[in-house]
Amino acid sequence: MRLKCPLCGDRDRREFYYYGAEDYLHRPAEGAPLAEWDNYLHLRDNPAGVLRDLWYHEAGCSQWLLVTRNTVTHEIASVELVAERAK
Amino acid sequence: MPELIAKSALDGRSLTLAGVTLAEASAGPITSIAILQDGAKDVAKGLKPLGLAFPKPQQFTEKAGVRIVWTGRDQAFLIGVAPPELEGAAVTDQSDGWTVLAVTGVAAVDVLARLVPMDLRPAAFPVKQVLRTQVSHMNAIILRTGDYAVEIMVFRSMARTAWHEVQTAMEMVAARSGIKI
């Protein structure tokens, strides 16, 4: 598996650290109901198909990446910088 | 105040095997410039007196022995000169944090191919390009400084390990070049 880091280009999977689902980018606001926090922390989809998750380019540019990939075909649809998304 | 002498990690040593030379290079002052939000214009203005522009990803530029090297998103190292007054950036002195190893020679790429998980041949890694990747398992900044010259920046604390790794790879390449098939 190779990821195309927007800054560093095509890199081997071993340069990256896996964090988890995209859900971690959507932290509930302060005072949100418990069900929302429960969802944020524990409830994950496990799709056979398109999945978005977070990877860290620890052996390269030290950026968090949002990777859209397909768990069935192993196709990597896109790799975005989390930092650029927030702008 | 007494004059203090900066000592490099490897005493500037060098080693040549099979036409490849490994040497510790002296880089001079190294300053990290990390652009703050909306600070890009001010940084560009501050770098102008040096005749340098903030580098694009994977690029470095050099003018009159001064280098500016891309090292991350909105971050670059200014190498070889004391930093100018800069607005719009977090500026930190990194001079004693890094060791620079220069690997030169036609087979330099063959040596590094044993250590670096990237294609460093000239077609894929032309002059003036810089990579942040690994040498063995050490994070490194690798610069293509010439057709047969590569510089590797590693954390100073890993200088001797990096030297050992490159030296071992050089010995293997040298041994292999002696084998007639």
Short mmCIF file of C-alpha atoms in Angstrom, two decimals:
data_model
loop_
_atom_site.label_atom_id
_atom_site.label_comp_id
_atom_site.label_asym_id
_atom_site.label_seq_id
_atom_site.Cartn_x
_atom_site.Cartn_y
_atom_site.Cartn_z
CA MET A 1 0.00 0.00 0.00
CA ARG A 2 1.27 3.44 -0.92
CA LEU A 3 -0.15 6.81 0.00
CA LYS A 4 0.36 9.94 -2.06
CA CYS A 5 1.12 12.56 0.57
CA PRO A 6 0.09 15.99 -0.77
CA LEU A 7 3.46 17.41 0.32
CA CYS A 8 5.91 14.54 -0.04
CA GLY A 9 4.47 12.57 -2.94
CA ASP A 10 4.11 8.82 -3.29
CA ARG A 11 5.32 7.06 -0.12
CA ASP A 12 5.38 3.59 1.33
CA ARG A 13 2.85 2.68 3.98
CA ARG A 14 5.64 2.11 6.52
CA GLU A 15 6.26 5.87 6.65
CA PHE A 16 2.79 6.43 8.10
CA TYR A 17 1.15 5.87 11.44
CA TYR A 18 -2.50 4.89 11.52
CA TYR A 19 -4.76 6.71 13.93
CA GLY A 20 -8.41 5.85 13.26
CA ALA A 21 -11.66 6.91 11.69
CA GLU A 22 -12.40 10.37 10.35
CA ASP A 23 -14.86 10.71 13.27
CA TYR A 24 -11.97 12.02 15.38
CA LEU A 25 -12.07 15.24 13.36
CA HIS A 26 -15.65 15.88 14.45
CA ARG A 27 -15.33 16.40 18.17
CA PRO A 28 -18.69 17.24 19.81
CA ALA A 29 -19.07 20.73 21.22
CA GLU A 30 -18.77 21.32 24.91
CA GLY A 31 -21.98 20.34 26.68
CA ALA A 32 -23.07 17.99 23.90
CA PRO A 33 -25.36 15.15 24.99
CA LEU A 34 -23.69 11.98 26.24
CA ALA A 35 -24.97 10.00 23.28
CA GLU A 36 -22.95 12.22 20.97
CA TRP A 37 -19.76 11.70 23.00
CA ASP A 38 -20.45 7.98 23.07
CA ASN A 39 -20.72 8.05 19.30
CA TYR A 40 -17.54 10.11 18.96
CA LEU A 41 -15.48 7.87 21.18
CA HIS A 42 -16.79 4.39 20.60
CA LEU A 43 -19.20 3.84 17.73
CA ARG A 44 -17.55 3.13 14.40
CA ASP A 45 -18.86 1.95 11.08
CA ASN A 46 -17.09 -0.98 9.53
CA PRO A 47 -17.97 -0.58 5.87
CA ALA A 48 -17.10 -2.93 3.06
CA GLY A 49 -16.36 -0.11 0.70
CA VAL A 50 -15.34 3.52 1.00
CA LEU A 51 -13.74 4.46 4.31
CA ARG A 52 -12.17 7.70 5.49
CA ASP A 53 -9.50 7.55 8.13
CA LEU A 54 -6.60 9.47 9.62
CA TRP A 55 -2.94 8.74 9.02
CA TYR A 56 0.13 10.54 10.28
CA HIS A 57 3.16 10.96 8.06
CA GLU A 58 5.64 10.38 10.84
CA ALA A 59 8.62 9.51 8.66
CA GLY A 60 8.01 12.44 6.34
CA CYS A 61 6.41 15.84 6.70
CA SER A 62 4.76 15.18 10.10
CA GLN A 63 1.33 16.04 8.77
CA TRP A 64 -2.02 14.48 9.59
CA LEU A 65 -3.69 13.12 6.48
CA LEU A 66 -7.28 12.28 5.73
CA VAL A 67 -7.26 9.23 3.49
CA THR A 68 -10.28 8.07 1.51
CA ARG A 69 -9.84 4.45 0.55
CA ASN A 70 -11.86 1.44 -0.40
CA THR A 71 -11.60 -1.58 1.88
CA VAL A 72 -12.81 -3.92 -0.85
CA THR A 73 -10.75 -2.84 -3.86
CA HIS A 74 -7.89 -1.28 -1.82
CA GLU A 75 -8.11 1.78 -4.06
CA ILE A 76 -6.88 5.02 -2.51
CA ALA A 77 -9.29 7.69 -3.75
CA SER A 78 -7.75 10.74 -2.11
CA VAL A 79 -5.24 11.93 0.47
CA GLU A 80 -5.80 15.38 1.95
CA LEU A 81 -4.00 17.45 4.55
CA VAL A 82 -6.10 17.77 7.68
CA ALA A 83 -4.52 21.18 8.27
CA GLU A 84 -5.55 22.50 4.87
CA ARG A 85 -9.11 21.31 5.43
CA ALA A 86 -9.50 23.40 8.56
CA LYS A 87 -8.61 26.61 6.71
CA MET B 1 33.56 36.12 27.96
CA PRO B 2 35.77 33.26 26.75
CA GLU B 3 35.51 32.28 23.12
CA LEU B 4 33.65 28.97 22.98
CA ILE B 5 34.46 26.57 20.18
CA ALA B 6 31.54 24.68 18.65
CA LYS B 7 32.42 21.02 18.20
CA SER B 8 30.72 18.91 15.57
CA ALA B 9 29.42 15.44 16.40
CA LEU B 10 31.88 13.56 14.21
CA ASP B 11 34.96 15.83 14.21
CA GLY B 12 34.56 16.39 10.47
CA ARG B 13 35.75 12.87 9.69
CA SER B 14 35.60 11.32 6.23
CA LEU B 15 35.87 7.89 4.65
CA THR B 16 36.26 6.77 1.03
CA LEU B 17 35.34 3.28 -0.18
CA ALA B 18 34.77 2.10 -3.75
CA GLY B 19 34.76 5.66 -5.04
CA VAL B 20 32.11 6.83 -2.59
CA THR B 21 33.11 9.40 0.01
CA LEU B 22 31.24 9.84 3.24
CA ALA B 23 32.14 12.98 5.16
CA GLU B 24 30.70 15.10 7.87
CA ALA B 25 29.88 18.47 6.38
CA SER B 26 29.85 21.66 8.33
CA ALA B 27 26.58 23.46 7.72
CA GLY B 28 27.00 26.63 9.76
CA PRO B 29 24.02 28.13 11.52
CA ILE B 30 20.72 26.29 11.00
CA THR B 31 17.53 28.20 11.72
CA SER B 32 14.02 26.84 11.53
CA ILE B 33 11.50 29.26 10.06
CA ALA B 34 7.91 28.18 10.70
CA ILE B 35 5.40 30.51 9.11
CA LEU B 36 2.64 31.62 11.45
CA GLN B 37 -0.91 32.02 10.23
CA ASP B 38 -1.05 34.73 7.54
CA GLY B 39 2.68 35.34 7.96
CA ALA B 40 3.85 34.28 4.51
CA LYS B 41 4.07 37.83 3.12
CA ASP B 42 6.16 39.10 6.03
CA VAL B 43 8.49 36.13 5.77
CA ALA B 44 8.95 36.72 2.03
CA LYS B 45 9.81 40.34 2.78
CA GLY B 46 12.27 39.35 5.51
CA LEU B 47 14.07 36.88 3.26
CA LYS B 48 14.42 39.34 0.38
CA PRO B 49 17.72 40.89 1.57
CA LEU B 50 19.27 37.42 1.33
CA GLY B 51 17.99 37.03 -2.21
CA LEU B 52 16.03 33.94 -1.17
CA ALA B 53 12.39 33.00 -1.43
CA PHE B 54 10.52 30.59 0.81
CA PRO B 55 10.93 27.18 -0.87
CA LYS B 56 8.16 25.10 -2.36
CA PRO B 57 7.58 21.59 -0.97
CA GLN B 58 10.50 19.23 -1.67
CA GLN B 59 12.70 22.05 -2.94
CA PHE B 60 15.70 23.96 -1.70
CA THR B 61 17.47 26.97 -3.12
CA GLU B 62 20.97 28.24 -2.65
CA LYS B 63 22.53 31.64 -3.08
CA ALA B 64 26.08 32.67 -2.13
CA GLY B 65 26.53 29.64 0.12
CA VAL B 66 23.24 30.22 1.93
CA ARG B 67 20.53 27.63 1.64
CA ILE B 68 16.87 27.63 2.39
CA VAL B 69 15.48 24.12 2.59
CA TRP B 70 11.84 23.03 2.71
CA THR B 71 11.37 20.84 5.78
CA GLY B 72 7.62 20.67 6.26
CA ARG B 73 4.31 22.42 5.75
CA ASP B 74 5.04 26.15 6.04
CA GLN B 75 8.44 25.34 7.50
CA ALA B 76 11.96 25.74 6.14
CA PHE B 77 15.53 25.67 7.42
CA LEU B 78 17.78 28.61 6.68
CA ILE B 79 21.30 27.21 6.59
CA GLY B 80 24.66 28.93 6.50
CA VAL B 81 23.81 32.40 7.72
CA ALA B 82 22.56 34.09 10.87
CA PRO B 83 18.81 34.61 10.51
CA PRO B 84 17.54 38.05 9.47
CA GLU B 85 14.86 39.89 11.39
CA LEU B 86 11.68 38.03 10.51
CA GLU B 87 8.07 38.90 11.17
CA GLY B 88 5.30 36.38 10.70
CA ALA B 89 7.27 33.30 11.63
CA ALA B 90 8.43 31.29 14.61
CA VAL B 91 12.22 31.37 14.32
CA THR B 92 14.31 28.88 16.28
CA ASP B 93 18.01 28.13 16.31
CA GLN B 94 18.64 24.49 15.35
CA SER B 95 22.38 24.75 14.70
CA ASP B 96 23.55 22.21 17.25
CA GLY B 97 20.62 19.86 16.70
CA TRP B 98 21.69 18.42 13.38
CA THR B 99 24.56 16.58 11.78
CA VAL B 100 25.11 16.74 8.05
CA LEU B 101 26.62 13.78 6.22
CA ALA B 102 27.77 14.34 2.66
CA VAL B 103 27.78 11.26 0.45
CA THR B 104 29.49 11.79 -2.88
CA GLY B 105 30.52 9.59 -5.76
CA VAL B 106 28.98 7.81 -8.70
CA ALA B 107 27.82 4.92 -6.51
CA ALA B 108 26.47 7.16 -3.71
CA VAL B 109 22.95 6.34 -4.85
CA ASP B 110 23.69 2.59 -4.70
CA VAL B 111 24.86 2.97 -1.12
CA LEU B 112 21.80 4.91 -0.06
CA ALA B 113 19.48 2.55 -1.91
CA ARG B 114 20.26 0.08 0.88
CA LEU B 115 19.09 2.48 3.57
CA VAL B 116 16.47 4.83 2.18
CA PRO B 117 12.97 3.70 1.11
CA MET B 118 12.89 6.19 -1.77
CA ASP B 119 14.18 6.23 -5.32
CA LEU B 120 17.22 8.53 -5.13
CA ARG B 121 18.38 8.08 -8.71
CA PRO B 122 18.79 11.36 -10.58
CA ALA B 123 15.66 10.88 -12.70
CA ALA B 124 13.45 10.61 -9.63
CA PHE B 125 15.46 12.86 -7.33
CA PRO B 126 17.00 15.74 -9.30
CA VAL B 127 19.38 18.42 -8.03
CA LYS B 128 17.76 21.01 -5.73
CA GLN B 129 15.22 18.54 -4.46
CA VAL B 130 14.86 17.65 -0.80
CA LEU B 131 13.09 14.72 0.82
CA ARG B 132 11.97 14.11 4.33
CA THR B 133 12.19 10.39 4.77
CA GLN B 134 14.18 7.81 6.68
CA VAL B 135 17.73 6.50 6.66
CA SER B 136 17.38 3.03 8.16
CA HIS B 137 14.89 3.97 10.86
CA MET B 138 16.18 7.46 11.52
CA ASN B 139 14.14 10.39 10.33
CA ALA B 140 16.26 12.42 7.98
CA ILE B 141 16.26 15.30 5.54
CA ILE B 142 17.96 14.30 2.30
CA LEU B 143 19.18 16.92 -0.16
CA ARG B 144 20.34 16.34 -3.70
CA THR B 145 23.18 18.83 -3.90
CA GLY B 146 24.82 17.67 -7.12
CA ASP B 147 24.76 15.06 -9.87
CA TYR B 148 26.78 12.70 -7.69
CA ALA B 149 26.30 14.37 -4.33
CA VAL B 150 23.71 13.89 -1.63
CA GLU B 151 23.58 15.40 1.84
CA ILE B 152 21.80 13.74 4.72
CA MET B 153 20.70 15.70 7.76
CA VAL B 154 20.00 13.63 10.86
CA PHE B 155 19.45 14.54 14.49
CA ARG B 156 22.81 15.12 16.10
CA SER B 157 22.02 12.53 18.74
CA MET B 158 21.97 9.92 15.97
CA ALA B 159 25.13 11.06 14.20
CA ARG B 160 27.26 8.04 15.02
CA THR B 161 24.46 5.59 14.30
CA ALA B 162 23.84 7.23 10.93
CA TRP B 163 27.57 7.14 10.17
CA HIS B 164 27.73 3.47 11.09
CA GLU B 165 24.75 2.62 8.88
CA VAL B 166 26.14 4.44 5.85
CA GLN B 167 29.62 3.05 6.41
CA THR B 168 28.25 -0.51 6.59
CA ALA B 169 26.32 0.01 3.36
CA MET B 170 29.46 1.42 1.72
CA GLU B 171 31.44 -1.66 2.76
CA MET B 172 28.78 -3.90 1.24
CA VAL B 173 28.72 -1.94 -2.02
CA ALA B 174 32.52 -2.00 -2.13
CA ALA B 175 32.58 -5.76 -1.53
CA ARG B 176 30.01 -6.35 -4.22
CA SER B 177 31.87 -4.21 -6.76
CA GLY B 178 34.86 -6.54 -6.29
CA ILE B 179 32.89 -9.63 -7.24
CA LYS B 180 33.26 -10.77 -10.83
CA ILE B 181 30.16 -12.52 -12.09
#
